Amino acid sequence: MGKKRIVWLDMLKGFLIFSVVLGHSMQYTELDETVLGEKIWYFIYSFHMMAFFAASGFLFYPKWILAEDKKKFLFRREIALIVPTAVFSAINVLLRFLTHQDQSLLASVSVTLKSFWFLGVLMLLEGFYPLLLIICKNKRLWIEILLGAGWLVCGFWNNEIGKFLGYFFIFVFAGRIKEMIDTPRGGGAKIAIEIGSLAIFVVALLVCYRTQGGTDGIANSYVKLLLGLPGSCWLMLLFSRIFANTKENPCSRLGQYTMQIYLVHQILFAFSPYLFGLLPSVVPIIWMCILCVLGNLIPVLLEKGMDRTPGLRLVFHPMR
């Protein structure tokens, strides 16, 4: 790694990608349908995707501003997402089709596109945001107002546009959080905002649990995104304060390979019918642990072979 990394941000991303893999593994093994599992699953889903988009957008604006060749910067960002996604999508489609999990090749493609939706949305955000910055002459406030208002209005009908605008808003707003964290003074104000964000998140979460039939309220994507906004702010402020001087560790290593982990654990789901066939008597909670461990560790282990295998580096870290 040639560039100096922000360890606390890597740790946050490591925590989030583990949460993603855990949530998906619970769903795949149907543990999310148990009483306790349902609450844990919905708790994870109440913040983790919004926080992921916030972490992705945290460094985008300053990098865009400092980039001398903005076209080259944007091209490298898009290629770094497109190449791994294309390779792993093709593998996932073939595995699903060859193991007869879908009725047709087209169905396998459809399922794969839905599984990798996060990366497609991230590509769009990183493409549209610079365009909005150019149109609005780098006035982020106008962009935030536009996206925030659109999200609150469109999201009320729980549609795809509302969800996209919600993720777009937190991606842009993360730049504000960065400026707050980087400000040398105002430690007391930061802690107050951190506590306030946590309080809003917890209160809203409890309201969802108590007033909308347990976890059903969090199943609504609009409510989920609203919960994720204070949840994302709280997590970023918390991790930046507690782990500001932390050295690289296993959690931060996971955070360096979030996209690869996301792709690999989806491949595991496509391959898992073979595993289930080999070990049919293994209880669901053990399967969940196996999927979590393999999904998180395989990309980190593959990284060790990058220097010896150029093909791995092309897939895992293109344009770097």
PDB file of C-alpha atoms in Angstrom:
ATOM      1  CA  MET A   1       0.000   0.000   0.000  1.00  0.00           C
ATOM      2  CA  GLY A   2       1.782   3.119  -1.202  1.00  0.00           C
ATOM      3  CA  LYS A   3      -0.671   5.647   0.201  1.00  0.00           C
ATOM      4  CA  LYS A   4      -1.080   6.362   3.889  1.00  0.00           C
ATOM      5  CA  ARG A   5      -4.356   4.924   5.043  1.00  0.00           C
ATOM      6  CA  ILE A   6      -6.812   6.282   7.594  1.00  0.00           C
ATOM      7  CA  VAL A   7      -6.864   3.340   9.970  1.00  0.00           C
ATOM      8  CA  TRP A   8     -10.035   4.301  11.840  1.00  0.00           C
ATOM      9  CA  LEU A   9     -11.909   4.586   8.527  1.00  0.00           C
ATOM     10  CA  ASP A  10     -10.612   1.173   7.466  1.00  0.00           C
ATOM     11  CA  MET A  11     -11.758  -0.200  10.824  1.00  0.00           C
ATOM     12  CA  LEU A  12     -15.215   1.275  10.307  1.00  0.00           C
ATOM     13  CA  LYS A  13     -15.416  -0.245   6.834  1.00  0.00           C
ATOM     14  CA  GLY A  14     -14.161  -3.558   8.255  1.00  0.00           C
ATOM     15  CA  PHE A  15     -16.904  -3.509  10.871  1.00  0.00           C
ATOM     16  CA  LEU A  16     -19.491  -2.662   8.220  1.00  0.00           C
ATOM     17  CA  ILE A  17     -18.451  -5.339   5.729  1.00  0.00           C
ATOM     18  CA  PHE A  18     -18.513  -7.918   8.527  1.00  0.00           C
ATOM     19  CA  SER A  19     -22.044  -6.710   9.339  1.00  0.00           C
ATOM     20  CA  VAL A  20     -23.028  -7.104   5.670  1.00  0.00           C
ATOM     21  CA  VAL A  21     -21.660 -10.645   5.482  1.00  0.00           C
ATOM     22  CA  LEU A  22     -23.273 -11.547   8.816  1.00  0.00           C
ATOM     23  CA  GLY A  23     -26.656 -10.157   7.758  1.00  0.00           C
ATOM     24  CA  HIS A  24     -26.576 -11.938   4.401  1.00  0.00           C
ATOM     25  CA  SER A  25     -25.434 -15.192   5.993  1.00  0.00           C
ATOM     26  CA  MET A  26     -28.260 -15.026   8.533  1.00  0.00           C
ATOM     27  CA  GLN A  27     -30.721 -14.496   5.697  1.00  0.00           C
ATOM     28  CA  TYR A  28     -29.256 -17.314   3.597  1.00  0.00           C
ATOM     29  CA  THR A  29     -29.420 -19.797   6.487  1.00  0.00           C
ATOM     30  CA  GLU A  30     -32.888 -18.480   7.494  1.00  0.00           C
ATOM     31  CA  LEU A  31     -31.708 -17.550  10.983  1.00  0.00           C
ATOM     32  CA  ASP A  32     -33.260 -14.133  10.395  1.00  0.00           C
ATOM     33  CA  GLU A  33     -36.659 -15.827  10.733  1.00  0.00           C
ATOM     34  CA  THR A  34     -36.074 -16.756  14.376  1.00  0.00           C
ATOM     35  CA  VAL A  35     -37.273 -14.369  17.095  1.00  0.00           C
ATOM     36  CA  LEU A  36     -33.800 -13.241  18.185  1.00  0.00           C
ATOM     37  CA  GLY A  37     -32.299 -13.518  14.721  1.00  0.00           C
ATOM     38  CA  GLU A  38     -34.974 -11.247  13.246  1.00  0.00           C
ATOM     39  CA  LYS A  39     -34.168  -8.476  15.710  1.00  0.00           C
ATOM     40  CA  ILE A  40     -30.423  -8.781  15.120  1.00  0.00           C
ATOM     41  CA  TRP A  41     -30.893  -8.878  11.338  1.00  0.00           C
ATOM     42  CA  TYR A  42     -33.099  -5.790  11.246  1.00  0.00           C
ATOM     43  CA  PHE A  43     -30.767  -3.947  13.612  1.00  0.00           C
ATOM     44  CA  ILE A  44     -27.874  -4.544  11.211  1.00  0.00           C
ATOM     45  CA  TYR A  45     -29.975  -3.429   8.255  1.00  0.00           C
ATOM     46  CA  SER A  46     -31.087  -0.257  10.046  1.00  0.00           C
ATOM     47  CA  PHE A  47     -27.697   1.408   9.562  1.00  0.00           C
ATOM     48  CA  HIS A  48     -25.128  -0.650   7.666  1.00  0.00           C
ATOM     49  CA  MET A  49     -25.821   0.332   4.035  1.00  0.00           C
ATOM     50  CA  MET A  50     -26.196   4.057   4.738  1.00  0.00           C
ATOM     51  CA  ALA A  51     -22.978   3.937   6.754  1.00  0.00           C
ATOM     52  CA  PHE A  52     -21.256   2.125   3.881  1.00  0.00           C
ATOM     53  CA  PHE A  53     -22.214   4.817   1.378  1.00  0.00           C
ATOM     54  CA  ALA A  54     -21.090   7.445   3.896  1.00  0.00           C
ATOM     55  CA  ALA A  55     -17.714   5.709   4.243  1.00  0.00           C
ATOM     56  CA  SER A  56     -17.438   5.509   0.446  1.00  0.00           C
ATOM     57  CA  GLY A  57     -18.172   9.203   0.032  1.00  0.00           C
ATOM     58  CA  PHE A  58     -16.009  10.332   2.958  1.00  0.00           C
ATOM     59  CA  LEU A  59     -12.868  10.965   0.876  1.00  0.00           C
ATOM     60  CA  PHE A  60     -14.399  11.484  -2.561  1.00  0.00           C
ATOM     61  CA  TYR A  61     -14.879  15.269  -2.485  1.00  0.00           C
ATOM     62  CA  PRO A  62     -11.360  16.225  -1.291  1.00  0.00           C
ATOM     63  CA  LYS A  63      -9.800  13.788  -3.760  1.00  0.00           C
ATOM     64  CA  TRP A  64     -11.910  15.249  -6.575  1.00  0.00           C
ATOM     65  CA  ILE A  65     -10.910  18.806  -5.658  1.00  0.00           C
ATOM     66  CA  LEU A  66      -7.190  17.947  -5.445  1.00  0.00           C
ATOM     67  CA  ALA A  67      -7.128  15.862  -8.634  1.00  0.00           C
ATOM     68  CA  GLU A  68      -5.165  17.671 -11.343  1.00  0.00           C
ATOM     69  CA  ASP A  69      -6.597  15.526 -14.129  1.00  0.00           C
ATOM     70  CA  LYS A  70     -10.224  15.053 -13.124  1.00  0.00           C
ATOM     71  CA  LYS A  71     -11.124  12.918 -16.128  1.00  0.00           C
ATOM     72  CA  LYS A  72      -8.294  10.509 -15.335  1.00  0.00           C
ATOM     73  CA  PHE A  73      -9.277  10.458 -11.652  1.00  0.00           C
ATOM     74  CA  LEU A  74     -12.875   9.576 -12.476  1.00  0.00           C
ATOM     75  CA  PHE A  75     -11.831   7.001 -15.083  1.00  0.00           C
ATOM     76  CA  ARG A  76      -9.585   5.206 -12.589  1.00  0.00           C
ATOM     77  CA  ARG A  77     -12.336   5.211  -9.950  1.00  0.00           C
ATOM     78  CA  GLU A  78     -14.868   3.689 -12.314  1.00  0.00           C
ATOM     79  CA  ILE A  79     -12.473   1.055 -13.675  1.00  0.00           C
ATOM     80  CA  ALA A  80     -11.555   0.042 -10.112  1.00  0.00           C
ATOM     81  CA  LEU A  81     -15.237  -0.793  -9.597  1.00  0.00           C
ATOM     82  CA  ILE A  82     -16.193  -2.110 -13.026  1.00  0.00           C
ATOM     83  CA  VAL A  83     -13.445  -4.717 -13.561  1.00  0.00           C
ATOM     84  CA  PRO A  84     -13.875  -6.727 -10.316  1.00  0.00           C
ATOM     85  CA  THR A  85     -17.656  -6.476 -10.535  1.00  0.00           C
ATOM     86  CA  ALA A  86     -17.704  -7.756 -14.128  1.00  0.00           C
ATOM     87  CA  VAL A  87     -15.366 -10.695 -13.352  1.00  0.00           C
ATOM     88  CA  PHE A  88     -17.158 -11.805 -10.204  1.00  0.00           C
ATOM     89  CA  SER A  89     -20.584 -11.275 -11.765  1.00  0.00           C
ATOM     90  CA  ALA A  90     -19.656 -13.619 -14.616  1.00  0.00           C
ATOM     91  CA  ILE A  91     -18.439 -16.248 -12.131  1.00  0.00           C
ATOM     92  CA  ASN A  92     -21.599 -15.874 -10.050  1.00  0.00           C
ATOM     93  CA  VAL A  93     -23.862 -16.219 -13.106  1.00  0.00           C
ATOM     94  CA  LEU A  94     -22.074 -19.369 -14.269  1.00  0.00           C
ATOM     95  CA  LEU A  95     -22.127 -20.973 -10.820  1.00  0.00           C
ATOM     96  CA  ARG A  96     -25.820 -20.317 -10.347  1.00  0.00           C
ATOM     97  CA  PHE A  97     -26.687 -21.561 -13.827  1.00  0.00           C
ATOM     98  CA  LEU A  98     -24.472 -24.669 -13.733  1.00  0.00           C
ATOM     99  CA  THR A  99     -25.773 -25.684 -10.293  1.00  0.00           C
ATOM    100  CA  HIS A 100     -29.362 -25.327 -11.555  1.00  0.00           C
ATOM    101  CA  GLN A 101     -30.310 -22.717  -8.951  1.00  0.00           C
ATOM    102  CA  ASP A 102     -32.150 -20.750 -11.637  1.00  0.00           C
ATOM    103  CA  GLN A 103     -34.361 -21.882 -14.474  1.00  0.00           C
ATOM    104  CA  SER A 104     -32.426 -20.025 -17.175  1.00  0.00           C
ATOM    105  CA  LEU A 105     -29.228 -18.130 -17.823  1.00  0.00           C
ATOM    106  CA  LEU A 106     -31.232 -14.911 -17.965  1.00  0.00           C
ATOM    107  CA  ALA A 107     -32.636 -15.619 -14.501  1.00  0.00           C
ATOM    108  CA  SER A 108     -29.081 -16.132 -13.183  1.00  0.00           C
ATOM    109  CA  VAL A 109     -28.079 -12.772 -14.659  1.00  0.00           C
ATOM    110  CA  SER A 110     -31.082 -11.094 -13.042  1.00  0.00           C
ATOM    111  CA  VAL A 111     -30.338 -12.559  -9.600  1.00  0.00           C
ATOM    112  CA  THR A 112     -26.663 -11.577  -9.883  1.00  0.00           C
ATOM    113  CA  LEU A 113     -27.491  -7.980 -10.796  1.00  0.00           C
ATOM    114  CA  LYS A 114     -29.740  -7.755  -7.738  1.00  0.00           C
ATOM    115  CA  SER A 115     -27.016  -9.272  -5.540  1.00  0.00           C
ATOM    116  CA  PHE A 116     -24.402  -6.766  -6.728  1.00  0.00           C
ATOM    117  CA  TRP A 117     -26.721  -3.729  -6.666  1.00  0.00           C
ATOM    118  CA  PHE A 118     -24.501  -1.869  -4.198  1.00  0.00           C
ATOM    119  CA  LEU A 119     -21.609  -1.636  -6.647  1.00  0.00           C
ATOM    120  CA  GLY A 120     -23.833  -0.467  -9.482  1.00  0.00           C
ATOM    121  CA  VAL A 121     -25.259   2.312  -7.318  1.00  0.00           C
ATOM    122  CA  LEU A 122     -21.763   3.302  -6.170  1.00  0.00           C
ATOM    123  CA  MET A 123     -20.628   3.581  -9.796  1.00  0.00           C
ATOM    124  CA  LEU A 124     -23.549   5.904 -10.529  1.00  0.00           C
ATOM    125  CA  LEU A 125     -22.849   8.045  -7.461  1.00  0.00           C
ATOM    126  CA  GLU A 126     -19.188   8.474  -8.326  1.00  0.00           C
ATOM    127  CA  GLY A 127     -20.193   9.401 -11.880  1.00  0.00           C
ATOM    128  CA  PHE A 128     -23.073  11.773 -11.091  1.00  0.00           C
ATOM    129  CA  TYR A 129     -21.522  13.609  -8.134  1.00  0.00           C
ATOM    130  CA  PRO A 130     -18.720  15.273 -10.162  1.00  0.00           C
ATOM    131  CA  LEU A 131     -21.312  16.278 -12.755  1.00  0.00           C
ATOM    132  CA  LEU A 132     -23.422  17.973 -10.075  1.00  0.00           C
ATOM    133  CA  LEU A 133     -20.324  19.672  -8.664  1.00  0.00           C
ATOM    134  CA  ILE A 134     -19.542  21.115 -12.077  1.00  0.00           C
ATOM    135  CA  ILE A 135     -23.142  22.251 -12.657  1.00  0.00           C
ATOM    136  CA  CYS A 136     -23.418  23.789  -9.167  1.00  0.00           C
ATOM    137  CA  LYS A 137     -19.869  25.237  -9.293  1.00  0.00           C
ATOM    138  CA  ASN A 138     -18.718  23.145  -6.291  1.00  0.00           C
ATOM    139  CA  LYS A 139     -21.494  24.517  -4.049  1.00  0.00           C
ATOM    140  CA  ARG A 140     -22.226  21.380  -2.082  1.00  0.00           C
ATOM    141  CA  LEU A 141     -24.973  23.015  -0.018  1.00  0.00           C
ATOM    142  CA  TRP A 142     -27.220  23.300  -3.063  1.00  0.00           C
ATOM    143  CA  ILE A 143     -26.521  19.674  -3.959  1.00  0.00           C
ATOM    144  CA  GLU A 144     -27.327  18.543  -0.416  1.00  0.00           C
ATOM    145  CA  ILE A 145     -30.583  20.525  -0.386  1.00  0.00           C
ATOM    146  CA  LEU A 146     -31.582  19.126  -3.782  1.00  0.00           C
ATOM    147  CA  LEU A 147     -30.782  15.525  -2.842  1.00  0.00           C
ATOM    148  CA  GLY A 148     -32.230  15.793   0.667  1.00  0.00           C
ATOM    149  CA  ALA A 149     -35.528  17.273  -0.518  1.00  0.00           C
ATOM    150  CA  GLY A 150     -35.810  14.740  -3.331  1.00  0.00           C
ATOM    151  CA  TRP A 151     -35.104  11.885  -0.957  1.00  0.00           C
ATOM    152  CA  LEU A 152     -37.682  12.976   1.616  1.00  0.00           C
ATOM    153  CA  VAL A 153     -40.371  13.440  -1.029  1.00  0.00           C
ATOM    154  CA  CYS A 154     -39.699  10.448  -3.302  1.00  0.00           C
ATOM    155  CA  GLY A 155     -38.747   8.143  -0.452  1.00  0.00           C
ATOM    156  CA  PHE A 156     -42.127   8.668   1.183  1.00  0.00           C
ATOM    157  CA  TRP A 157     -43.583   6.352  -1.470  1.00  0.00           C
ATOM    158  CA  ASN A 158     -40.863   3.796  -0.744  1.00  0.00           C
ATOM    159  CA  ASN A 159     -39.685   3.715  -4.370  1.00  0.00           C
ATOM    160  CA  GLU A 160     -36.312   3.044  -5.977  1.00  0.00           C
ATOM    161  CA  ILE A 161     -35.700   6.724  -6.795  1.00  0.00           C
ATOM    162  CA  GLY A 162     -36.153   7.639  -3.139  1.00  0.00           C
ATOM    163  CA  LYS A 163     -33.671   4.979  -2.053  1.00  0.00           C
ATOM    164  CA  PHE A 164     -31.113   6.104  -4.633  1.00  0.00           C
ATOM    165  CA  LEU A 165     -31.430   9.752  -3.551  1.00  0.00           C
ATOM    166  CA  GLY A 166     -31.064   8.703   0.098  1.00  0.00           C
ATOM    167  CA  TYR A 167     -27.806   6.897  -0.609  1.00  0.00           C
ATOM    168  CA  PHE A 168     -26.696   9.809  -2.791  1.00  0.00           C
ATOM    169  CA  PHE A 169     -27.388  12.284   0.022  1.00  0.00           C
ATOM    170  CA  ILE A 170     -25.322  10.427   2.629  1.00  0.00           C
ATOM    171  CA  PHE A 171     -22.520   9.939   0.062  1.00  0.00           C
ATOM    172  CA  VAL A 172     -22.343  13.724  -0.390  1.00  0.00           C
ATOM    173  CA  PHE A 173     -23.031  14.608   3.253  1.00  0.00           C
ATOM    174  CA  ALA A 174     -20.092  12.455   4.377  1.00  0.00           C
ATOM    175  CA  GLY A 175     -17.846  15.288   3.168  1.00  0.00           C
ATOM    176  CA  ARG A 176     -19.360  17.497   5.865  1.00  0.00           C
ATOM    177  CA  ILE A 177     -18.678  14.839   8.473  1.00  0.00           C
ATOM    178  CA  LYS A 178     -15.045  14.708   7.310  1.00  0.00           C
ATOM    179  CA  GLU A 179     -14.664  18.456   7.717  1.00  0.00           C
ATOM    180  CA  MET A 180     -16.120  18.214  11.220  1.00  0.00           C
ATOM    181  CA  ILE A 181     -13.727  15.407  12.163  1.00  0.00           C
ATOM    182  CA  ASP A 182     -10.714  17.201  10.674  1.00  0.00           C
ATOM    183  CA  THR A 183     -11.435  20.433  12.564  1.00  0.00           C
ATOM    184  CA  PRO A 184      -8.802  20.620  15.332  1.00  0.00           C
ATOM    185  CA  ARG A 185     -11.074  22.465  17.761  1.00  0.00           C
ATOM    186  CA  GLY A 186     -14.574  21.818  18.955  1.00  0.00           C
ATOM    187  CA  GLY A 187     -14.010  18.445  20.600  1.00  0.00           C
ATOM    188  CA  GLY A 188     -16.934  19.048  22.963  1.00  0.00           C
ATOM    189  CA  ALA A 189     -19.246  19.929  20.077  1.00  0.00           C
ATOM    190  CA  LYS A 190     -18.236  16.769  18.215  1.00  0.00           C
ATOM    191  CA  ILE A 191     -19.019  14.595  21.229  1.00  0.00           C
ATOM    192  CA  ALA A 192     -22.356  16.398  21.663  1.00  0.00           C
ATOM    193  CA  ILE A 193     -23.257  15.730  18.008  1.00  0.00           C
ATOM    194  CA  GLU A 194     -22.095  12.127  18.412  1.00  0.00           C
ATOM    195  CA  ILE A 195     -24.285  11.596  21.465  1.00  0.00           C
ATOM    196  CA  GLY A 196     -27.193  13.416  19.810  1.00  0.00           C
ATOM    197  CA  SER A 197     -26.929  11.244  16.688  1.00  0.00           C
ATOM    198  CA  LEU A 198     -26.854   8.113  18.821  1.00  0.00           C
ATOM    199  CA  ALA A 199     -29.874   9.273  20.827  1.00  0.00           C
ATOM    200  CA  ILE A 200     -31.897   9.987  17.668  1.00  0.00           C
ATOM    201  CA  PHE A 201     -30.926   6.615  16.202  1.00  0.00           C
ATOM    202  CA  VAL A 202     -31.808   4.642  19.352  1.00  0.00           C
ATOM    203  CA  VAL A 203     -35.108   6.460  19.928  1.00  0.00           C
ATOM    204  CA  ALA A 204     -36.166   6.014  16.288  1.00  0.00           C
ATOM    205  CA  LEU A 205     -35.161   2.352  16.411  1.00  0.00           C
ATOM    206  CA  LEU A 206     -37.207   1.741  19.569  1.00  0.00           C
ATOM    207  CA  VAL A 207     -40.202   3.525  18.067  1.00  0.00           C
ATOM    208  CA  CYS A 208     -40.001   1.213  15.044  1.00  0.00           C
ATOM    209  CA  TYR A 209     -39.854  -1.851  17.262  1.00  0.00           C
ATOM    210  CA  ARG A 210     -42.757  -0.791  19.471  1.00  0.00           C
ATOM    211  CA  THR A 211     -45.224   0.928  17.151  1.00  0.00           C
ATOM    212  CA  GLN A 212     -45.017  -0.986  13.881  1.00  0.00           C
ATOM    213  CA  GLY A 213     -45.359  -4.617  14.839  1.00  0.00           C
ATOM    214  CA  GLY A 214     -41.853  -5.302  16.102  1.00  0.00           C
ATOM    215  CA  THR A 215     -39.365  -5.153  13.260  1.00  0.00           C
ATOM    216  CA  ASP A 216     -41.811  -4.502  10.422  1.00  0.00           C
ATOM    217  CA  GLY A 217     -41.140  -0.774  10.548  1.00  0.00           C
ATOM    218  CA  ILE A 218     -37.468  -1.256   9.758  1.00  0.00           C
ATOM    219  CA  ALA A 219     -38.408  -3.453   6.808  1.00  0.00           C
ATOM    220  CA  ASN A 220     -39.684  -0.268   5.155  1.00  0.00           C
ATOM    221  CA  SER A 221     -36.715   1.026   3.136  1.00  0.00           C
ATOM    222  CA  TYR A 222     -37.690   4.675   3.713  1.00  0.00           C
ATOM    223  CA  VAL A 223     -37.646   4.221   7.492  1.00  0.00           C
ATOM    224  CA  LYS A 224     -34.422   2.210   7.174  1.00  0.00           C
ATOM    225  CA  LEU A 225     -32.651   5.057   5.373  1.00  0.00           C
ATOM    226  CA  LEU A 226     -33.927   7.621   7.879  1.00  0.00           C
ATOM    227  CA  LEU A 227     -32.499   5.479  10.667  1.00  0.00           C
ATOM    228  CA  GLY A 228     -29.222   5.130   8.801  1.00  0.00           C
ATOM    229  CA  LEU A 229     -28.563   8.875   8.637  1.00  0.00           C
ATOM    230  CA  PRO A 230     -27.998   9.475  12.387  1.00  0.00           C
ATOM    231  CA  GLY A 231     -26.530   5.962  12.637  1.00  0.00           C
ATOM    232  CA  SER A 232     -23.877   6.814  10.035  1.00  0.00           C
ATOM    233  CA  CYS A 233     -22.987  10.134  11.689  1.00  0.00           C
ATOM    234  CA  TRP A 234     -22.667   8.468  15.083  1.00  0.00           C
ATOM    235  CA  LEU A 235     -20.475   5.623  13.826  1.00  0.00           C
ATOM    236  CA  MET A 236     -18.074   7.934  11.966  1.00  0.00           C
ATOM    237  CA  LEU A 237     -17.669  10.314  14.887  1.00  0.00           C
ATOM    238  CA  LEU A 238     -17.287   7.408  17.322  1.00  0.00           C
ATOM    239  CA  PHE A 239     -14.653   5.519  15.303  1.00  0.00           C
ATOM    240  CA  SER A 240     -12.693   8.696  14.487  1.00  0.00           C
ATOM    241  CA  ARG A 241     -12.531   9.591  18.179  1.00  0.00           C
ATOM    242  CA  ILE A 242     -11.795   6.182  19.706  1.00  0.00           C
ATOM    243  CA  PHE A 243      -9.470   4.777  17.018  1.00  0.00           C
ATOM    244  CA  ALA A 244      -7.763   7.993  15.886  1.00  0.00           C
ATOM    245  CA  ASN A 245      -4.293   6.747  16.850  1.00  0.00           C
ATOM    246  CA  THR A 246      -4.805   3.016  16.294  1.00  0.00           C
ATOM    247  CA  LYS A 247      -2.294   1.085  14.195  1.00  0.00           C
ATOM    248  CA  GLU A 248      -3.237  -1.317  11.405  1.00  0.00           C
ATOM    249  CA  ASN A 249      -4.993  -4.441  12.696  1.00  0.00           C
ATOM    250  CA  PRO A 250      -7.129  -7.340  11.391  1.00  0.00           C
ATOM    251  CA  CYS A 251     -10.293  -5.222  11.395  1.00  0.00           C
ATOM    252  CA  SER A 252      -8.644  -2.464   9.341  1.00  0.00           C
ATOM    253  CA  ARG A 253      -7.312  -5.092   6.924  1.00  0.00           C
ATOM    254  CA  LEU A 254     -10.891  -6.171   6.257  1.00  0.00           C
ATOM    255  CA  GLY A 255     -11.753  -2.547   5.581  1.00  0.00           C
ATOM    256  CA  GLN A 256      -9.189  -2.386   2.779  1.00  0.00           C
ATOM    257  CA  TYR A 257     -10.977  -5.132   0.838  1.00  0.00           C
ATOM    258  CA  THR A 258     -14.645  -4.338   1.340  1.00  0.00           C
ATOM    259  CA  MET A 259     -15.605  -4.595  -2.332  1.00  0.00           C
ATOM    260  CA  GLN A 260     -13.682  -7.849  -2.808  1.00  0.00           C
ATOM    261  CA  ILE A 261     -15.208  -9.356   0.338  1.00  0.00           C
ATOM    262  CA  TYR A 262     -18.664  -8.346  -0.838  1.00  0.00           C
ATOM    263  CA  LEU A 263     -18.112 -10.034  -4.193  1.00  0.00           C
ATOM    264  CA  VAL A 264     -16.503 -13.189  -2.785  1.00  0.00           C
ATOM    265  CA  HIS A 265     -19.204 -13.837  -0.214  1.00  0.00           C
ATOM    266  CA  GLN A 266     -21.846 -13.608  -2.946  1.00  0.00           C
ATOM    267  CA  ILE A 267     -19.841 -16.215  -4.900  1.00  0.00           C
ATOM    268  CA  LEU A 268     -19.913 -18.423  -1.799  1.00  0.00           C
ATOM    269  CA  PHE A 269     -23.708 -18.281  -1.776  1.00  0.00           C
ATOM    270  CA  ALA A 270     -23.746 -19.414  -5.405  1.00  0.00           C
ATOM    271  CA  PHE A 271     -21.356 -22.277  -4.577  1.00  0.00           C
ATOM    272  CA  SER A 272     -22.885 -23.211  -1.210  1.00  0.00           C
ATOM    273  CA  PRO A 273     -25.340 -25.872  -2.548  1.00  0.00           C
ATOM    274  CA  TYR A 274     -22.267 -28.071  -3.061  1.00  0.00           C
ATOM    275  CA  LEU A 275     -21.162 -27.384   0.512  1.00  0.00           C
ATOM    276  CA  PHE A 276     -24.636 -28.096   1.877  1.00  0.00           C
ATOM    277  CA  GLY A 277     -24.647 -31.345  -0.084  1.00  0.00           C
ATOM    278  CA  LEU A 278     -21.318 -32.424   1.427  1.00  0.00           C
ATOM    279  CA  LEU A 279     -22.359 -31.573   4.981  1.00  0.00           C
ATOM    280  CA  PRO A 280     -26.167 -31.854   5.061  1.00  0.00           C
ATOM    281  CA  SER A 281     -26.479 -32.344   8.824  1.00  0.00           C
ATOM    282  CA  VAL A 282     -24.651 -29.156   9.872  1.00  0.00           C
ATOM    283  CA  VAL A 283     -26.972 -26.840  11.830  1.00  0.00           C
ATOM    284  CA  PRO A 284     -27.782 -23.385  10.376  1.00  0.00           C
ATOM    285  CA  ILE A 285     -25.783 -21.433  12.950  1.00  0.00           C
ATOM    286  CA  ILE A 286     -22.636 -23.368  12.010  1.00  0.00           C
ATOM    287  CA  TRP A 287     -23.304 -22.688   8.325  1.00  0.00           C
ATOM    288  CA  MET A 288     -23.699 -19.007   9.134  1.00  0.00           C
ATOM    289  CA  CYS A 289     -20.316 -18.983  10.891  1.00  0.00           C
ATOM    290  CA  ILE A 290     -18.663 -20.850   7.983  1.00  0.00           C
ATOM    291  CA  LEU A 291     -20.048 -18.389   5.428  1.00  0.00           C
ATOM    292  CA  CYS A 292     -18.984 -15.415   7.573  1.00  0.00           C
ATOM    293  CA  VAL A 293     -15.439 -16.660   8.106  1.00  0.00           C
ATOM    294  CA  LEU A 294     -14.849 -17.692   4.492  1.00  0.00           C
ATOM    295  CA  GLY A 295     -16.479 -14.585   3.066  1.00  0.00           C
ATOM    296  CA  ASN A 296     -14.277 -12.263   5.123  1.00  0.00           C
ATOM    297  CA  LEU A 297     -10.969 -14.125   5.013  1.00  0.00           C
ATOM    298  CA  ILE A 298     -10.694 -15.422   1.431  1.00  0.00           C
ATOM    299  CA  PRO A 299     -10.089 -11.957  -0.142  1.00  0.00           C
ATOM    300  CA  VAL A 300      -7.473 -11.095   2.489  1.00  0.00           C
ATOM    301  CA  LEU A 301      -5.679 -14.393   1.863  1.00  0.00           C
ATOM    302  CA  LEU A 302      -5.861 -13.917  -1.913  1.00  0.00           C
ATOM    303  CA  GLU A 303      -4.171 -10.549  -1.508  1.00  0.00           C
ATOM    304  CA  LYS A 304      -1.037 -12.383  -0.393  1.00  0.00           C
ATOM    305  CA  GLY A 305      -0.735 -13.935  -3.846  1.00  0.00           C
ATOM    306  CA  MET A 306      -1.162 -10.721  -5.835  1.00  0.00           C
ATOM    307  CA  ASP A 307       2.552 -10.073  -6.307  1.00  0.00           C
ATOM    308  CA  ARG A 308       3.050 -13.548  -7.766  1.00  0.00           C
ATOM    309  CA  THR A 309      -0.140 -13.629  -9.827  1.00  0.00           C
ATOM    310  CA  PRO A 310      -0.750 -10.500 -11.946  1.00  0.00           C
ATOM    311  CA  GLY A 311      -4.258 -11.694 -12.790  1.00  0.00           C
ATOM    312  CA  LEU A 312      -5.289 -11.435  -9.144  1.00  0.00           C
ATOM    313  CA  ARG A 313      -4.068  -7.853  -8.931  1.00  0.00           C
ATOM    314  CA  LEU A 314      -5.954  -6.971 -12.113  1.00  0.00           C
ATOM    315  CA  VAL A 315      -9.181  -8.269 -10.583  1.00  0.00           C
ATOM    316  CA  PHE A 316      -8.677  -7.102  -7.012  1.00  0.00           C
ATOM    317  CA  HIS A 317      -6.921  -3.770  -7.520  1.00  0.00           C
ATOM    318  CA  PRO A 318      -7.158  -2.593 -11.144  1.00  0.00           C
ATOM    319  CA  MET A 319      -5.642   0.825 -11.953  1.00  0.00           C
ATOM    320  CA  ARG A 320      -3.639   0.908  -8.700  1.00  0.00           C
TER     321      ARG A 320
END
